[in-house]
CSV table of C-alpha atoms in Angstrom, one decimal:
chain,number,residue,atom,x,y,z
A,1,UNK,CA,-11.4,107.8,-63.3
A,2,UNK,CA,-9.2,109.2,-60.5
A,3,UNK,CA,-8.2,112.8,-61.2
A,4,UNK,CA,-4.6,113.9,-60.9
A,5,UNK,CA,-3.5,110.3,-60.9
A,6,UNK,CA,-0.2,111.2,-62.5
A,7,UNK,CA,0.9,112.7,-59.2
A,8,UNK,CA,1.0,109.3,-57.6
A,9,UNK,CA,2.3,107.1,-60.4
A,10,UNK,CA,5.9,106.1,-60.4
A,11,UNK,CA,8.3,105.5,-63.3
A,12,UNK,CA,8.8,102.0,-62.0
A,13,UNK,CA,5.1,101.2,-62.2
A,14,UNK,CA,5.0,102.5,-65.8
A,15,UNK,CA,8.0,100.4,-66.9
A,16,UNK,CA,6.6,97.3,-65.3
A,17,UNK,CA,3.2,97.8,-66.9
A,18,UNK,CA,4.7,98.5,-70.3
A,19,UNK,CA,6.5,95.2,-70.1
A,20,UNK,CA,3.3,93.4,-69.2
A,21,UNK,CA,1.4,95.0,-72.1
A,22,UNK,CA,4.2,94.4,-74.6
A,23,UNK,CA,4.8,90.7,-73.6
A,24,UNK,CA,1.1,89.9,-72.9
A,25,UNK,CA,2.1,88.1,-69.8
A,26,UNK,CA,2.9,88.8,-66.1
A,27,UNK,CA,5.2,85.9,-65.8
A,28,UNK,CA,7.2,86.9,-68.9
A,29,UNK,CA,7.4,90.5,-67.7
A,30,UNK,CA,8.7,89.3,-64.4
A,31,UNK,CA,11.3,87.2,-66.1
A,32,UNK,CA,12.5,90.1,-68.3
A,33,UNK,CA,12.6,92.6,-65.3
A,34,UNK,CA,14.1,90.1,-62.9
A,35,UNK,CA,11.2,90.5,-60.5
A,36,UNK,CA,8.8,88.0,-58.9
A,37,UNK,CA,5.4,87.5,-60.4
A,38,UNK,CA,3.7,88.8,-57.2
A,39,UNK,CA,5.8,92.0,-57.3
A,40,UNK,CA,4.7,92.6,-60.9
A,41,UNK,CA,1.1,91.9,-60.2
A,42,UNK,CA,1.1,94.2,-57.2
A,43,UNK,CA,2.6,97.1,-59.2
A,44,UNK,CA,0.0,96.6,-62.0
A,45,UNK,CA,-2.8,96.5,-59.5
A,46,UNK,CA,-1.5,99.7,-57.8
A,47,UNK,CA,-1.4,101.5,-61.2
A,48,UNK,CA,-4.9,100.2,-62.0
A,49,UNK,CA,-6.1,101.7,-58.7
A,50,UNK,CA,-4.5,105.1,-59.3
A,51,UNK,CA,-6.0,105.4,-62.7
A,52,UNK,CA,-9.4,104.0,-61.7
A,53,UNK,CA,-10.0,102.2,-65.0
A,54,UNK,CA,-9.0,98.5,-65.8
A,55,UNK,CA,-5.7,98.1,-67.6
A,56,UNK,CA,-5.8,94.4,-68.1
A,57,UNK,CA,-8.4,91.7,-68.2
A,58,UNK,CA,-7.9,87.9,-67.6
A,59,UNK,CA,-10.1,85.5,-69.6
A,60,UNK,CA,-9.3,82.1,-68.3
A,61,UNK,CA,-5.5,81.8,-68.5
A,62,UNK,CA,-5.2,84.5,-71.1
A,63,UNK,CA,-4.3,88.2,-70.3
A,64,UNK,CA,-5.8,90.9,-72.5
A,65,UNK,CA,-4.7,94.6,-72.3
A,66,UNK,CA,-7.6,97.0,-72.4
A,67,UNK,CA,-7.7,100.1,-74.7
A,68,UNK,CA,-6.9,102.2,-71.6
A,69,UNK,CA,-4.0,99.9,-70.9
A,70,UNK,CA,-2.7,100.1,-74.5
A,71,UNK,CA,-2.8,103.9,-74.2
A,72,UNK,CA,-0.9,103.9,-70.9
A,73,UNK,CA,1.7,101.5,-72.3
A,74,UNK,CA,2.2,103.8,-75.4
A,75,UNK,CA,2.8,106.8,-73.2
A,76,UNK,CA,5.1,104.8,-70.9
A,77,UNK,CA,7.3,103.9,-73.9
A,78,UNK,CA,7.4,107.5,-75.0
A,79,UNK,CA,8.4,108.7,-71.5
A,80,UNK,CA,11.1,106.1,-71.3
A,81,UNK,CA,12.4,107.2,-74.7
A,82,UNK,CA,12.4,110.9,-73.6
A,83,UNK,CA,14.4,110.0,-70.5
A,84,UNK,CA,16.9,108.1,-72.6
A,85,UNK,CA,17.2,111.2,-74.8
A,86,UNK,CA,17.8,113.3,-71.7
A,87,UNK,CA,20.5,110.9,-70.6
A,88,UNK,CA,22.1,111.0,-74.0
A,89,UNK,CA,22.0,114.8,-74.1
A,90,UNK,CA,23.9,115.0,-70.8
A,91,UNK,CA,26.5,112.5,-72.1
A,92,UNK,CA,26.9,114.6,-75.3
A,93,UNK,CA,27.4,117.8,-73.3
A,94,UNK,CA,30.2,116.0,-71.4
A,95,UNK,CA,32.0,114.3,-74.2
A,96,UNK,CA,30.9,115.7,-77.6
A,97,UNK,CA,29.5,113.1,-80.1
A,98,UNK,CA,28.5,110.5,-77.6
A,99,UNK,CA,25.2,109.1,-76.3
A,100,UNK,CA,22.3,107.1,-77.9
A,101,UNK,CA,20.6,107.2,-81.3
A,102,UNK,CA,17.5,105.2,-81.9
A,103,UNK,CA,17.1,104.1,-85.5
A,104,UNK,CA,14.0,102.4,-87.1
A,105,UNK,CA,14.9,100.3,-90.1
A,106,UNK,CA,12.3,98.9,-92.6
A,107,UNK,CA,12.7,95.2,-93.1
A,108,UNK,CA,14.1,95.5,-96.6
A,109,UNK,CA,16.8,97.9,-95.4
A,110,UNK,CA,18.2,95.3,-93.0
A,111,UNK,CA,20.5,94.2,-95.8
A,112,UNK,CA,22.2,97.6,-96.0
A,113,UNK,CA,21.7,99.1,-92.5
A,114,UNK,CA,24.4,97.0,-90.7
A,115,UNK,CA,27.2,98.1,-93.0
A,116,UNK,CA,26.1,101.7,-92.8
A,117,UNK,CA,25.8,101.7,-89.0
A,118,UNK,CA,29.1,99.9,-88.5
A,119,UNK,CA,30.9,102.4,-90.7
A,120,UNK,CA,29.3,105.2,-88.6
A,121,UNK,CA,30.4,103.5,-85.4
A,122,UNK,CA,34.0,103.3,-86.6
A,123,UNK,CA,33.9,107.1,-87.0
A,124,UNK,CA,32.0,107.8,-83.8
A,125,UNK,CA,32.9,104.9,-81.4
A,126,UNK,CA,31.3,106.6,-78.4
A,127,UNK,CA,27.8,106.7,-80.0
A,128,UNK,CA,25.5,103.9,-79.1
A,129,UNK,CA,23.1,103.0,-81.9
A,130,UNK,CA,19.8,101.2,-81.0
A,131,UNK,CA,18.2,99.5,-84.0
A,132,UNK,CA,14.6,98.4,-84.3
A,133,UNK,CA,13.4,96.4,-87.4
A,134,UNK,CA,9.8,96.7,-88.6
A,135,UNK,CA,7.7,97.0,-91.7
A,136,UNK,CA,6.8,100.4,-93.2
A,137,UNK,CA,3.5,100.9,-91.3
A,138,UNK,CA,5.2,100.1,-87.9
A,139,UNK,CA,8.0,102.6,-88.6
A,140,UNK,CA,5.4,105.2,-89.3
A,141,UNK,CA,3.9,104.6,-85.9
A,142,UNK,CA,7.3,104.7,-84.2
A,143,UNK,CA,8.0,108.1,-85.8
A,144,UNK,CA,4.5,109.4,-84.8
A,145,UNK,CA,5.0,108.3,-81.2
A,146,UNK,CA,8.5,109.8,-81.1
A,147,UNK,CA,10.0,106.4,-80.2
A,148,UNK,CA,12.9,106.7,-82.7
A,149,UNK,CA,15.2,109.5,-83.7
A,150,UNK,CA,15.7,108.5,-87.3
A,151,UNK,CA,14.3,106.0,-89.8
A,152,UNK,CA,16.0,104.4,-92.8
A,153,UNK,CA,13.3,103.6,-95.3
A,154,UNK,CA,12.1,103.9,-98.9
A,155,UNK,CA,9.0,106.0,-99.4
A,156,UNK,CA,8.6,108.5,-96.6
A,157,UNK,CA,5.2,109.0,-94.9
A,158,UNK,CA,3.1,111.6,-96.8
A,159,UNK,CA,0.6,112.3,-94.1
A,160,UNK,CA,3.1,112.6,-91.2
A,161,UNK,CA,5.1,115.8,-90.8
A,162,UNK,CA,8.6,114.6,-91.5
A,163,UNK,CA,11.8,115.7,-93.1
A,164,UNK,CA,13.1,113.1,-95.6
A,165,UNK,CA,16.5,113.2,-97.3
A,166,UNK,CA,17.6,110.8,-100.1
A,167,UNK,CA,21.0,109.2,-99.5
A,168,UNK,CA,21.1,106.3,-102.0
A,169,UNK,CA,19.3,104.7,-104.9
A,170,UNK,CA,17.3,101.6,-104.4
A,171,UNK,CA,16.8,99.3,-107.4
A,172,UNK,CA,14.0,96.6,-107.5
A,173,UNK,CA,13.9,93.9,-110.1
A,174,UNK,CA,11.8,90.9,-111.2
A,175,UNK,CA,13.7,87.8,-110.3
A,176,UNK,CA,13.2,84.1,-111.2
A,177,UNK,CA,14.9,80.8,-110.5
A,178,UNK,CA,17.9,79.6,-112.4
A,179,UNK,CA,16.8,78.1,-115.7
A,180,UNK,CA,13.5,80.0,-115.9
A,181,UNK,CA,12.7,80.6,-119.6
A,182,UNK,CA,12.2,84.3,-119.2
A,183,UNK,CA,15.7,84.9,-117.8
A,184,UNK,CA,17.3,84.1,-121.1
A,185,UNK,CA,14.8,85.2,-123.7
A,186,UNK,CA,15.6,88.9,-124.0
A,187,UNK,CA,13.0,91.5,-123.0
A,188,UNK,CA,9.9,89.8,-121.5
A,189,UNK,CA,6.6,91.2,-122.6
A,190,UNK,CA,3.5,92.1,-120.6
A,191,UNK,CA,1.9,88.9,-121.9
A,192,UNK,CA,4.8,86.8,-120.9
A,193,UNK,CA,4.7,88.2,-117.3
A,194,UNK,CA,0.9,87.8,-117.2
A,195,UNK,CA,1.3,84.0,-117.6
A,196,UNK,CA,3.3,83.8,-114.4
A,197,UNK,CA,2.5,83.7,-110.7
A,198,UNK,CA,4.0,86.5,-108.6
A,199,UNK,CA,5.2,86.4,-105.0
A,200,UNK,CA,4.3,89.4,-102.9
A,201,UNK,CA,5.0,90.8,-99.5
A,202,UNK,CA,2.4,91.2,-96.7
A,203,UNK,CA,0.3,94.4,-96.4
A,204,UNK,CA,2.2,97.2,-94.7
A,205,UNK,CA,5.3,96.5,-96.6
A,206,UNK,CA,6.8,99.2,-98.8
A,207,UNK,CA,8.0,96.6,-101.3
A,208,UNK,CA,4.4,95.4,-101.8
A,209,UNK,CA,3.2,99.0,-102.5
A,210,UNK,CA,5.9,99.4,-105.1
A,211,UNK,CA,5.2,96.0,-106.7
A,212,UNK,CA,1.4,96.6,-106.9
A,213,UNK,CA,2.1,100.1,-108.5
A,214,UNK,CA,4.4,98.5,-111.0
A,215,UNK,CA,1.9,95.7,-112.0
A,216,UNK,CA,-0.9,98.2,-112.4
A,217,UNK,CA,1.2,100.8,-114.3
A,218,UNK,CA,2.3,98.1,-116.9
A,219,UNK,CA,-1.0,96.3,-117.1
A,220,UNK,CA,0.4,93.0,-115.8
A,221,UNK,CA,-2.3,90.6,-114.5
A,222,UNK,CA,-0.5,87.6,-113.0
A,223,UNK,CA,-2.2,84.2,-113.1
A,224,UNK,CA,-1.8,84.0,-109.3
A,225,UNK,CA,-0.6,86.3,-106.4
A,226,UNK,CA,1.0,84.4,-103.6
A,227,UNK,CA,1.4,86.5,-100.4
A,228,UNK,CA,4.4,85.6,-98.2
A,229,UNK,CA,5.5,87.3,-94.9
A,230,UNK,CA,9.2,88.2,-95.6
A,231,UNK,CA,11.9,88.7,-98.2
A,232,UNK,CA,13.7,85.6,-97.1
A,233,UNK,CA,10.7,83.4,-97.7
A,234,UNK,CA,10.0,85.0,-101.0
A,235,UNK,CA,13.6,84.4,-102.1
A,236,UNK,CA,13.4,80.7,-101.2
A,237,UNK,CA,10.0,80.3,-102.9
A,238,UNK,CA,11.4,82.0,-106.1
A,239,UNK,CA,14.4,79.7,-106.0
A,240,UNK,CA,12.0,76.7,-105.7
A,241,UNK,CA,10.1,77.9,-108.8
A,242,UNK,CA,6.9,78.9,-107.0
A,243,UNK,CA,6.7,82.2,-108.9
A,244,UNK,CA,8.4,85.4,-109.8
A,245,UNK,CA,9.8,87.6,-107.1
A,246,UNK,CA,9.8,91.4,-107.2
A,247,UNK,CA,12.5,92.4,-104.7
A,248,UNK,CA,15.1,95.0,-103.8
A,249,UNK,CA,18.4,94.0,-105.3
A,250,UNK,CA,19.9,94.8,-102.0
A,251,UNK,CA,18.1,91.8,-100.5
A,252,UNK,CA,19.5,89.2,-102.8
A,253,UNK,CA,23.1,90.0,-103.6
A,254,UNK,CA,24.4,86.5,-102.7
A,255,UNK,CA,21.6,84.8,-104.7
A,256,UNK,CA,22.3,87.0,-107.8
A,257,UNK,CA,26.1,86.5,-107.5
A,258,UNK,CA,25.7,82.7,-107.3
A,259,UNK,CA,23.1,82.5,-110.0
A,260,UNK,CA,20.3,80.8,-108.0
A,261,UNK,CA,18.2,83.9,-108.7
A,262,UNK,CA,18.4,85.8,-112.0
A,263,UNK,CA,16.9,89.0,-113.2
A,264,UNK,CA,14.2,89.1,-115.8
A,265,UNK,CA,14.6,91.9,-118.3
A,266,UNK,CA,11.2,93.7,-118.5
A,267,UNK,CA,9.9,97.1,-119.5
A,268,UNK,CA,10.4,99.6,-116.7
A,269,UNK,CA,12.9,97.5,-114.7
A,270,UNK,CA,14.8,97.8,-112.6
A,271,UNK,CA,12.4,100.1,-110.8
A,272,UNK,CA,14.6,102.8,-109.2
A,273,UNK,CA,13.4,104.1,-105.8
A,274,UNK,CA,15.5,105.9,-103.2
A,275,UNK,CA,16.6,105.2,-99.7
A,276,UNK,CA,15.7,108.1,-97.3
A,277,UNK,CA,16.8,109.1,-93.8
A,278,UNK,CA,13.6,110.4,-92.1
A,279,UNK,CA,12.8,112.2,-88.9
A,280,UNK,CA,9.9,114.3,-87.5
A,281,UNK,CA,10.0,117.8,-88.8
A,282,UNK,CA,9.7,119.3,-85.3
A,283,UNK,CA,12.1,116.9,-83.6
A,284,UNK,CA,15.1,118.4,-81.9
A,285,UNK,CA,17.9,116.1,-83.1
A,286,UNK,CA,20.7,115.8,-80.6
A,287,UNK,CA,24.3,116.0,-81.9
A,288,UNK,CA,24.7,112.2,-82.2
A,289,UNK,CA,21.5,111.9,-84.3
A,290,UNK,CA,22.6,114.8,-86.4
A,291,UNK,CA,26.0,113.2,-86.9
A,292,UNK,CA,24.3,109.9,-88.1
A,293,UNK,CA,22.0,111.9,-90.5
A,294,UNK,CA,24.9,113.8,-92.0
A,295,UNK,CA,27.0,110.6,-92.3
A,296,UNK,CA,24.3,108.9,-94.2
A,297,UNK,CA,23.9,111.9,-96.5
A,298,UNK,CA,27.6,112.1,-97.3
A,299,UNK,CA,28.8,108.5,-97.2
A,300,UNK,CA,25.7,106.3,-97.4
A,301,UNK,CA,25.3,106.4,-101.2
A,302,UNK,CA,28.8,105.1,-101.8
A,303,UNK,CA,28.6,102.4,-99.2
A,304,UNK,CA,25.2,101.2,-100.5
A,305,UNK,CA,26.2,101.2,-104.2
A,306,UNK,CA,29.3,99.1,-103.3
A,307,UNK,CA,26.9,96.3,-102.3
A,308,UNK,CA,24.9,96.2,-105.6
A,309,UNK,CA,25.9,93.5,-108.0
A,310,UNK,CA,26.4,95.1,-111.4
A,311,UNK,CA,25.9,92.1,-113.6
A,312,UNK,CA,24.6,88.5,-113.4
A,313,UNK,CA,27.0,85.6,-113.6
A,314,UNK,CA,27.8,84.3,-117.0
């Protein structure tokens, strides 16, 4: 490996290679960056030569990023984020609460985050909010790599040094299609629920962790567990009668209001969790990020609660 290779590398080379690694294609990277494919290939080859270790491999027509390449791409993203932070800091020095805030949102929170962030933008119109949507494990990685300023999520990471502040309650319920016998039979028993199939999110989802804990705690052993990759698919599967859903009530306000999904009364439900605003404990939050954190803590609960349906339709 070439020593002191960082002295020769350019920010342009790092940005180009990050695009290649992220998209898995030189042609797609060229299209995104508005460059020619030969120009992208030349910069990747130059960076490869500076480092002295292969960054990509081509197997037939497929491009594979090596472990070294993945590490370089990760640092490239962090460097780009730090430069954006520097740019935002200068903007804030010039005009107060202005600049950029990067917010990671867990997939379940996509039903509440837009309203929260729009209300924040109305108060701070000069702040640009950049949102990324991922499952819980990916948000952990973004926090760890310092790619986001704040995260909106349920359970905060225990092993990662973070500050986490509750700003709203987060109810989760067992839901079934309209006409399901358990929706109109009073309190469902463990035995009743054990005779049903349950729909469950993919691994890495916070909702899945909560659902598994609930089933174990109450001794519920479903006849079948059906894994599905998103809340939207789970809602449609539940509406079709494939099984019972265990979902955040924030994800299904329309379905509850129209009656195509109905709550099942069961011991321990709704399960009340909390929404948190999370950031690294040693992170120096710039004024715009501080403003968003404080806004969520003072106004977020009221805005979120206003979205929750208090009762099922008659």
